[in-house]
Amino acid sequence: MSTMKTEFLCVLLLCGATFTSPSQETYRRVRRGARSYKATCRDEKTQMTYLQHESWLRPLLRGSQVEHCWCNGGRAQCHSVPVRKDGDCYTGNGLAYRGTRSRTKSGAFCLPWNSVFLMSKIYTAWKSNARALGLGNHNHCRNPDGDTQPWCHVWKDRQPTWEYCDVPQCVTCGLRQYKRPQFRIKGGLFADITSHPWQAAIFVKNRRSPGERFLCGGILISSCWVLSAAHCFQERYTPHDLKVVLGRTYRLVPGEEEQMFEVEKYIVHKEFDDDTYDNDIALLHLKSDSLTCAQESGSVRTICLPDASLQLPDWTECELSGYGKHESSSPFFSERLKEAHVRLYPPSRCTSRHLFNRTITNNMLCAGDTRSGGDHTNLHDACQGDSGGPLVCMKDNHMTLVGIISWGLGCGQKDIPGVYTKVANYLDWIRDNARP
């Protein structure tokens, strides 16, 4: 014990000070403004409790991985995910953050977790499981109590308090656990939702009979916003009649980790042209009782939006996904999510001349299956029912949304590409409209 620490304790004893360590729940309530929690899942590893559909990260004892967990029906479902080794950012709520940042958002320096000024605090280097929580002889930001983001103790107004740290959140959009399709079908491949976790399924209530029907695909771009195609909503449904399902592999069969939402409102581009399908884009706002809606999991994740200056080389291979028909003559939509691999056509091959004099605008792009030779009866393409779904391409190791499935001439015809809404042209429109 250092002289400083001994003197500090002696002063406290002379003053008759006593330490009463509050319970963990009391500390959490005080530190977060007496926020009320109704727990439905308990994580035995971290001894924390979580609400239904709430997600969190917990560190594994070995290796550079953490487990991403999700509260589902009173049971925690977890899977391992990699952690960035550079520590520049945190994922989830930062529970597994082990970086070296040690300043708060106000610019204050963090106190060491073994500071003598923290003797009365719960989360310190002396806590029994301090090592597992990342606490020790350092002042690096941590999140030992499962808060919303990393924090630390600071000295302010002559007493110790706490503040959130100036640590950026890692970019997790466009990441996935890709599973190679095992079943080839006409027009594409059967896929698992974990390979396309941004894929949404939009349903609408039947007007003349009970029940609902599948309407279109959609794309999760943030916790509470889904992109789709404007032409899907030409019948002007009321938001109350719409439902969005995330995390579902089979179109009509509930998934183990699926999330279902009513629609608060939807916004169709004011300049959508139902003759040419120019400006074929729409936004759906998911309904939620909190500031967040969709919870990130292995089956549900946002897609990255492109930069306005994004320029991918001609013939770049990309992917599309959806629950649409196998071919134009099929009487039913696919029962399972499908994926297709197509290439981006150069602008010189995406013109009216190449699409039987149909209007092509600068807000559109073309992509199709360019395989040559052999059998052309199984070319990959979008089809009826895929509308509103994603066309995504790899950019900087993240899948990025390049297009929204819009229209085409038939399905999978040789040398005839599908037409997609060019997302990069609508970034300002998305930003201006996708607000709470």
mmCIF file with all atom_site columns, N, CA, C and O in Angstrom, residues 272-305:
data_model
loop_
_atom_site.group_PDB
_atom_site.id
_atom_site.type_symbol
_atom_site.label_atom_id
_atom_site.label_alt_id
_atom_site.label_comp_id
_atom_site.label_asym_id
_atom_site.label_entity_id
_atom_site.label_seq_id
_atom_site.pdbx_PDB_ins_code
_atom_site.Cartn_x
_atom_site.Cartn_y
_atom_site.Cartn_z
_atom_site.occupancy
_atom_site.B_iso_or_equiv
_atom_site.pdbx_formal_charge
_atom_site.auth_seq_id
_atom_site.auth_comp_id
_atom_site.auth_asym_id
_atom_site.auth_atom_id
_atom_site.pdbx_PDB_model_num
ATOM 1   N N  . PHE A 1 272 ? -41.988 10.402  -58.298 1.00 0.00 ? 272 PHE A N  1
ATOM 2   C CA . PHE A 1 272 ? -42.051 9.068   -58.880 1.00 0.00 ? 272 PHE A CA 1
ATOM 3   C C  . PHE A 1 272 ? -42.957 9.078   -60.105 1.00 0.00 ? 272 PHE A C  1
ATOM 4   O O  . PHE A 1 272 ? -44.082 9.585   -60.069 1.00 0.00 ? 272 PHE A O  1
ATOM 5   N N  . ASP A 1 273 ? -42.474 8.537   -61.211 1.00 0.00 ? 273 ASP A N  1
ATOM 6   C CA . ASP A 1 273 ? -43.209 8.479   -62.471 1.00 0.00 ? 273 ASP A CA 1
ATOM 7   C C  . ASP A 1 273 ? -43.666 7.045   -62.694 1.00 0.00 ? 273 ASP A C  1
ATOM 8   O O  . ASP A 1 273 ? -42.839 6.154   -62.932 1.00 0.00 ? 273 ASP A O  1
ATOM 9   N N  . ASP A 1 274 ? -44.975 6.800   -62.590 1.00 0.00 ? 274 ASP A N  1
ATOM 10  C CA . ASP A 1 274 ? -45.459 5.427   -62.703 1.00 0.00 ? 274 ASP A CA 1
ATOM 11  C C  . ASP A 1 274 ? -45.466 4.909   -64.138 1.00 0.00 ? 274 ASP A C  1
ATOM 12  O O  . ASP A 1 274 ? -45.798 3.741   -64.370 1.00 0.00 ? 274 ASP A O  1
ATOM 13  N N  . ASP A 1 275 ? -45.103 5.756   -65.107 1.00 0.00 ? 275 ASP A N  1
ATOM 14  C CA . ASP A 1 275 ? -44.953 5.293   -66.485 1.00 0.00 ? 275 ASP A CA 1
ATOM 15  C C  . ASP A 1 275 ? -43.529 4.806   -66.752 1.00 0.00 ? 275 ASP A C  1
ATOM 16  O O  . ASP A 1 275 ? -43.320 3.744   -67.339 1.00 0.00 ? 275 ASP A O  1
ATOM 17  N N  . THR A 1 276 ? -42.551 5.584   -66.322 1.00 0.00 ? 276 THR A N  1
ATOM 18  C CA . THR A 1 276 ? -41.157 5.239   -66.579 1.00 0.00 ? 276 THR A CA 1
ATOM 19  C C  . THR A 1 276 ? -40.466 4.595   -65.389 1.00 0.00 ? 276 THR A C  1
ATOM 20  O O  . THR A 1 276 ? -39.384 4.024   -65.538 1.00 0.00 ? 276 THR A O  1
ATOM 21  N N  . TYR A 1 277 ? -41.077 4.687   -64.209 1.00 0.00 ? 277 TYR A N  1
ATOM 22  C CA . TYR A 1 277 ? -40.482 4.223   -62.946 1.00 0.00 ? 277 TYR A CA 1
ATOM 23  C C  . TYR A 1 277 ? -39.256 5.052   -62.569 1.00 0.00 ? 277 TYR A C  1
ATOM 24  O O  . TYR A 1 277 ? -38.388 4.584   -61.825 1.00 0.00 ? 277 TYR A O  1
ATOM 25  N N  . ASP A 1 278 ? -39.171 6.275   -63.048 1.00 0.00 ? 278 ASP A N  1
ATOM 26  C CA . ASP A 1 278 ? -38.122 7.176   -62.589 1.00 0.00 ? 278 ASP A CA 1
ATOM 27  C C  . ASP A 1 278 ? -38.407 7.556   -61.135 1.00 0.00 ? 278 ASP A C  1
ATOM 28  O O  . ASP A 1 278 ? -39.570 7.699   -60.740 1.00 0.00 ? 278 ASP A O  1
ATOM 29  N N  . ASN A 1 279 ? -37.360 7.714   -60.335 1.00 0.00 ? 279 ASN A N  1
ATOM 30  C CA . ASN A 1 279 ? -37.486 8.005   -58.898 1.00 0.00 ? 279 ASN A CA 1
ATOM 31  C C  . ASN A 1 279 ? -38.263 6.916   -58.163 1.00 0.00 ? 279 ASN A C  1
ATOM 32  O O  . ASN A 1 279 ? -39.115 7.197   -57.310 1.00 0.00 ? 279 ASN A O  1
ATOM 33  N N  . ASP A 1 280 ? -37.951 5.689   -58.490 1.00 0.00 ? 280 ASP A N  1
ATOM 34  C CA . ASP A 1 280 ? -38.650 4.544   -57.891 1.00 0.00 ? 280 ASP A CA 1
ATOM 35  C C  . ASP A 1 280 ? -38.034 4.204   -56.531 1.00 0.00 ? 280 ASP A C  1
ATOM 36  O O  . ASP A 1 280 ? -37.273 3.251   -56.379 1.00 0.00 ? 280 ASP A O  1
ATOM 37  N N  . ILE A 1 281 ? -38.383 5.000   -55.535 1.00 0.00 ? 281 ILE A N  1
ATOM 38  C CA . ILE A 1 281 ? -37.810 4.834   -54.205 1.00 0.00 ? 281 ILE A CA 1
ATOM 39  C C  . ILE A 1 281 ? -38.826 5.259   -53.143 1.00 0.00 ? 281 ILE A C  1
ATOM 40  O O  . ILE A 1 281 ? -39.605 6.189   -53.351 1.00 0.00 ? 281 ILE A O  1
ATOM 41  N N  . ALA A 1 282 ? -38.829 4.549   -52.028 1.00 0.00 ? 282 ALA A N  1
ATOM 42  C CA . ALA A 1 282 ? -39.745 4.847   -50.918 1.00 0.00 ? 282 ALA A CA 1
ATOM 43  C C  . ALA A 1 282 ? -39.053 4.508   -49.603 1.00 0.00 ? 282 ALA A C  1
ATOM 44  O O  . ALA A 1 282 ? -38.129 3.683   -49.555 1.00 0.00 ? 282 ALA A O  1
ATOM 45  N N  . LEU A 1 283 ? -39.505 5.146   -48.538 1.00 0.00 ? 283 LEU A N  1
ATOM 46  C CA . LEU A 1 283 ? -38.988 4.912   -47.187 1.00 0.00 ? 283 LEU A CA 1
ATOM 47  C C  . LEU A 1 283 ? -40.123 4.496   -46.267 1.00 0.00 ? 283 LEU A C  1
ATOM 48  O O  . LEU A 1 283 ? -41.204 5.080   -46.315 1.00 0.00 ? 283 LEU A O  1
ATOM 49  N N  . LEU A 1 284 ? -39.880 3.502   -45.428 1.00 0.00 ? 284 LEU A N  1
ATOM 50  C CA . LEU A 1 284 ? -40.848 3.077   -44.423 1.00 0.00 ? 284 LEU A CA 1
ATOM 51  C C  . LEU A 1 284 ? -40.259 3.304   -43.044 1.00 0.00 ? 284 LEU A C  1
ATOM 52  O O  . LEU A 1 284 ? -39.115 2.904   -42.770 1.00 0.00 ? 284 LEU A O  1
ATOM 53  N N  . HIS A 1 285 ? -41.031 3.954   -42.173 1.00 0.00 ? 285 HIS A N  1
ATOM 54  C CA . HIS A 1 285 ? -40.599 4.205   -40.798 1.00 0.00 ? 285 HIS A CA 1
ATOM 55  C C  . HIS A 1 285 ? -41.238 3.153   -39.905 1.00 0.00 ? 285 HIS A C  1
ATOM 56  O O  . HIS A 1 285 ? -42.468 3.079   -39.797 1.00 0.00 ? 285 HIS A O  1
ATOM 57  N N  . LEU A 1 286 ? -40.417 2.346   -39.266 1.00 0.00 ? 286 LEU A N  1
ATOM 58  C CA . LEU A 1 286 ? -40.916 1.285   -38.401 1.00 0.00 ? 286 LEU A CA 1
ATOM 59  C C  . LEU A 1 286 ? -41.447 1.864   -37.094 1.00 0.00 ? 286 LEU A C  1
ATOM 60  O O  . LEU A 1 286 ? -40.906 2.830   -36.563 1.00 0.00 ? 286 LEU A O  1
ATOM 61  N N  . LYS A 1 287 ? -42.490 1.261   -36.580 1.00 0.00 ? 287 LYS A N  1
ATOM 62  C CA . LYS A 1 287 ? -43.106 1.741   -35.348 1.00 0.00 ? 287 LYS A CA 1
ATOM 63  C C  . LYS A 1 287 ? -42.440 1.074   -34.149 1.00 0.00 ? 287 LYS A C  1
ATOM 64  O O  . LYS A 1 287 ? -42.224 -0.137  -34.128 1.00 0.00 ? 287 LYS A O  1
ATOM 65  N N  . SER A 1 288 ? -42.132 1.889   -33.134 1.00 0.00 ? 288 SER A N  1
ATOM 66  C CA . SER A 1 288 ? -41.505 1.379   -31.920 1.00 0.00 ? 288 SER A CA 1
ATOM 67  C C  . SER A 1 288 ? -41.842 2.290   -30.755 1.00 0.00 ? 288 SER A C  1
ATOM 68  O O  . SER A 1 288 ? -42.091 3.479   -30.938 1.00 0.00 ? 288 SER A O  1
ATOM 69  N N  . ASP A 1 289 ? -41.840 1.725   -29.553 1.00 0.00 ? 289 ASP A N  1
ATOM 70  C CA . ASP A 1 289 ? -42.105 2.509   -28.351 1.00 0.00 ? 289 ASP A CA 1
ATOM 71  C C  . ASP A 1 289 ? -40.847 3.204   -27.829 1.00 0.00 ? 289 ASP A C  1
ATOM 72  O O  . ASP A 1 289 ? -40.907 3.960   -26.877 1.00 0.00 ? 289 ASP A O  1
ATOM 73  N N  . SER A 1 290 ? -39.707 2.917   -28.446 1.00 0.00 ? 290 SER A N  1
ATOM 74  C CA . SER A 1 290 ? -38.449 3.521   -28.013 1.00 0.00 ? 290 SER A CA 1
ATOM 75  C C  . SER A 1 290 ? -37.771 4.192   -29.201 1.00 0.00 ? 290 SER A C  1
ATOM 76  O O  . SER A 1 290 ? -38.312 4.233   -30.304 1.00 0.00 ? 290 SER A O  1
ATOM 77  N N  . LEU A 1 291 ? -36.559 4.718   -28.973 1.00 0.00 ? 291 LEU A N  1
ATOM 78  C CA . LEU A 1 291 ? -35.815 5.390   -30.037 1.00 0.00 ? 291 LEU A CA 1
ATOM 79  C C  . LEU A 1 291 ? -35.191 4.408   -31.009 1.00 0.00 ? 291 LEU A C  1
ATOM 80  O O  . LEU A 1 291 ? -34.725 4.795   -32.072 1.00 0.00 ? 291 LEU A O  1
ATOM 81  N N  . THR A 1 292 ? -35.146 3.136   -30.644 1.00 0.00 ? 292 THR A N  1
ATOM 82  C CA . THR A 1 292 ? -34.606 2.110   -31.521 1.00 0.00 ? 292 THR A CA 1
ATOM 83  C C  . THR A 1 292 ? -35.706 1.137   -31.921 1.00 0.00 ? 292 THR A C  1
ATOM 84  O O  . THR A 1 292 ? -36.696 0.971   -31.210 1.00 0.00 ? 292 THR A O  1
ATOM 85  N N  . CYS A 1 293 ? -35.506 0.514   -33.061 1.00 0.00 ? 293 CYS A N  1
ATOM 86  C CA . CYS A 1 293 ? -36.491 -0.457  -33.554 1.00 0.00 ? 293 CYS A CA 1
ATOM 87  C C  . CYS A 1 293 ? -35.818 -1.814  -33.734 1.00 0.00 ? 293 CYS A C  1
ATOM 88  O O  . CYS A 1 293 ? -35.808 -2.622  -32.826 1.00 0.00 ? 293 CYS A O  1
ATOM 89  N N  . ALA A 1 294 ? -35.222 -2.044  -34.881 1.00 0.00 ? 294 ALA A N  1
ATOM 90  C CA . ALA A 1 294 ? -34.548 -3.317  -35.143 1.00 0.00 ? 294 ALA A CA 1
ATOM 91  C C  . ALA A 1 294 ? -33.303 -3.447  -34.279 1.00 0.00 ? 294 ALA A C  1
ATOM 92  O O  . ALA A 1 294 ? -32.537 -2.502  -34.129 1.00 0.00 ? 294 ALA A O  1
ATOM 93  N N  . GLN A 1 295 ? -33.119 -4.641  -33.697 1.00 0.00 ? 295 GLN A N  1
ATOM 94  C CA . GLN A 1 295 ? -31.945 -4.947  -32.893 1.00 0.00 ? 295 GLN A CA 1
ATOM 95  C C  . GLN A 1 295 ? -30.982 -5.779  -33.724 1.00 0.00 ? 295 GLN A C  1
ATOM 96  O O  . GLN A 1 295 ? -31.361 -6.778  -34.324 1.00 0.00 ? 295 GLN A O  1
ATOM 97  N N  . GLU A 1 296 ? -29.719 -5.369  -33.756 1.00 0.00 ? 296 GLU A N  1
ATOM 98  C CA . GLU A 1 296 ? -28.721 -6.049  -34.570 1.00 0.00 ? 296 GLU A CA 1
ATOM 99  C C  . GLU A 1 296 ? -28.483 -7.469  -34.070 1.00 0.00 ? 296 GLU A C  1
ATOM 100 O O  . GLU A 1 296 ? -28.368 -7.722  -32.881 1.00 0.00 ? 296 GLU A O  1
ATOM 101 N N  . SER A 1 297 ? -28.441 -8.409  -35.017 1.00 0.00 ? 297 SER A N  1
ATOM 102 C CA . SER A 1 297 ? -28.175 -9.809  -34.697 1.00 0.00 ? 297 SER A CA 1
ATOM 103 C C  . SER A 1 297 ? -27.569 -10.459 -35.932 1.00 0.00 ? 297 SER A C  1
ATOM 104 O O  . SER A 1 297 ? -27.331 -9.803  -36.941 1.00 0.00 ? 297 SER A O  1
ATOM 105 N N  . GLY A 1 298 ? -27.325 -11.765 -35.856 1.00 0.00 ? 298 GLY A N  1
ATOM 106 C CA . GLY A 1 298 ? -26.792 -12.459 -37.024 1.00 0.00 ? 298 GLY A CA 1
ATOM 107 C C  . GLY A 1 298 ? -27.762 -12.483 -38.181 1.00 0.00 ? 298 GLY A C  1
ATOM 108 O O  . GLY A 1 298 ? -27.353 -12.622 -39.347 1.00 0.00 ? 298 GLY A O  1
ATOM 109 N N  . SER A 1 299 ? -29.055 -12.316 -37.910 1.00 0.00 ? 299 SER A N  1
ATOM 110 C CA . SER A 1 299 ? -30.084 -12.359 -38.952 1.00 0.00 ? 299 SER A CA 1
ATOM 111 C C  . SER A 1 299 ? -30.612 -10.989 -39.337 1.00 0.00 ? 299 SER A C  1
ATOM 112 O O  . SER A 1 299 ? -31.346 -10.861 -40.319 1.00 0.00 ? 299 SER A O  1
ATOM 113 N N  . VAL A 1 300 ? -30.264 -9.973  -38.559 1.00 0.00 ? 300 VAL A N  1
ATOM 114 C CA . VAL A 1 300 ? -30.768 -8.618  -38.814 1.00 0.00 ? 300 VAL A CA 1
ATOM 115 C C  . VAL A 1 300 ? -29.604 -7.632  -38.690 1.00 0.00 ? 300 VAL A C  1
ATOM 116 O O  . VAL A 1 300 ? -28.966 -7.556  -37.637 1.00 0.00 ? 300 VAL A O  1
ATOM 117 N N  . ARG A 1 301 ? -29.352 -6.908  -39.768 1.00 0.00 ? 301 ARG A N  1
ATOM 118 C CA . ARG A 1 301 ? -28.256 -5.937  -39.765 1.00 0.00 ? 301 ARG A CA 1
ATOM 119 C C  . ARG A 1 301 ? -28.504 -4.919  -40.873 1.00 0.00 ? 301 ARG A C  1
ATOM 120 O O  . ARG A 1 301 ? -29.122 -5.230  -41.894 1.00 0.00 ? 301 ARG A O  1
ATOM 121 N N  . THR A 1 302 ? -28.042 -3.712  -40.673 1.00 0.00 ? 302 THR A N  1
ATOM 122 C CA . THR A 1 302 ? -28.220 -2.679  -41.694 1.00 0.00 ? 302 THR A CA 1
ATOM 123 C C  . THR A 1 302 ? -27.226 -2.856  -42.831 1.00 0.00 ? 302 THR A C  1
ATOM 124 O O  . THR A 1 302 ? -26.147 -3.419  -42.661 1.00 0.00 ? 302 THR A O  1
ATOM 125 N N  . ILE A 1 303 ? -27.607 -2.343  -44.006 1.00 0.00 ? 303 ILE A N  1
ATOM 126 C CA . ILE A 1 303 ? -26.699 -2.293  -45.149 1.00 0.00 ? 303 ILE A CA 1
ATOM 127 C C  . ILE A 1 303 ? -26.024 -0.933  -45.155 1.00 0.00 ? 303 ILE A C  1
ATOM 128 O O  . ILE A 1 303 ? -26.573 0.050   -44.637 1.00 0.00 ? 303 ILE A O  1
ATOM 129 N N  . CYS A 1 304 ? -24.824 -0.852  -45.703 1.00 0.00 ? 304 CYS A N  1
ATOM 130 C CA . CYS A 1 304 ? -24.129 0.425   -45.824 1.00 0.00 ? 304 CYS A CA 1
ATOM 131 C C  . CYS A 1 304 ? -24.673 1.200   -47.025 1.00 0.00 ? 304 CYS A C  1
ATOM 132 O O  . CYS A 1 304 ? -24.855 0.627   -48.102 1.00 0.00 ? 304 CYS A O  1
ATOM 133 N N  . LEU A 1 305 ? -24.932 2.484   -46.833 1.00 0.00 ? 305 LEU A N  1
ATOM 134 C CA . LEU A 1 305 ? -25.292 3.339   -47.956 1.00 0.00 ? 305 LEU A CA 1
ATOM 135 C C  . LEU A 1 305 ? -24.013 3.763   -48.676 1.00 0.00 ? 305 LEU A C  1
ATOM 136 O O  . LEU A 1 305 ? -22.956 3.899   -48.060 1.00 0.00 ? 305 LEU A O  1
#
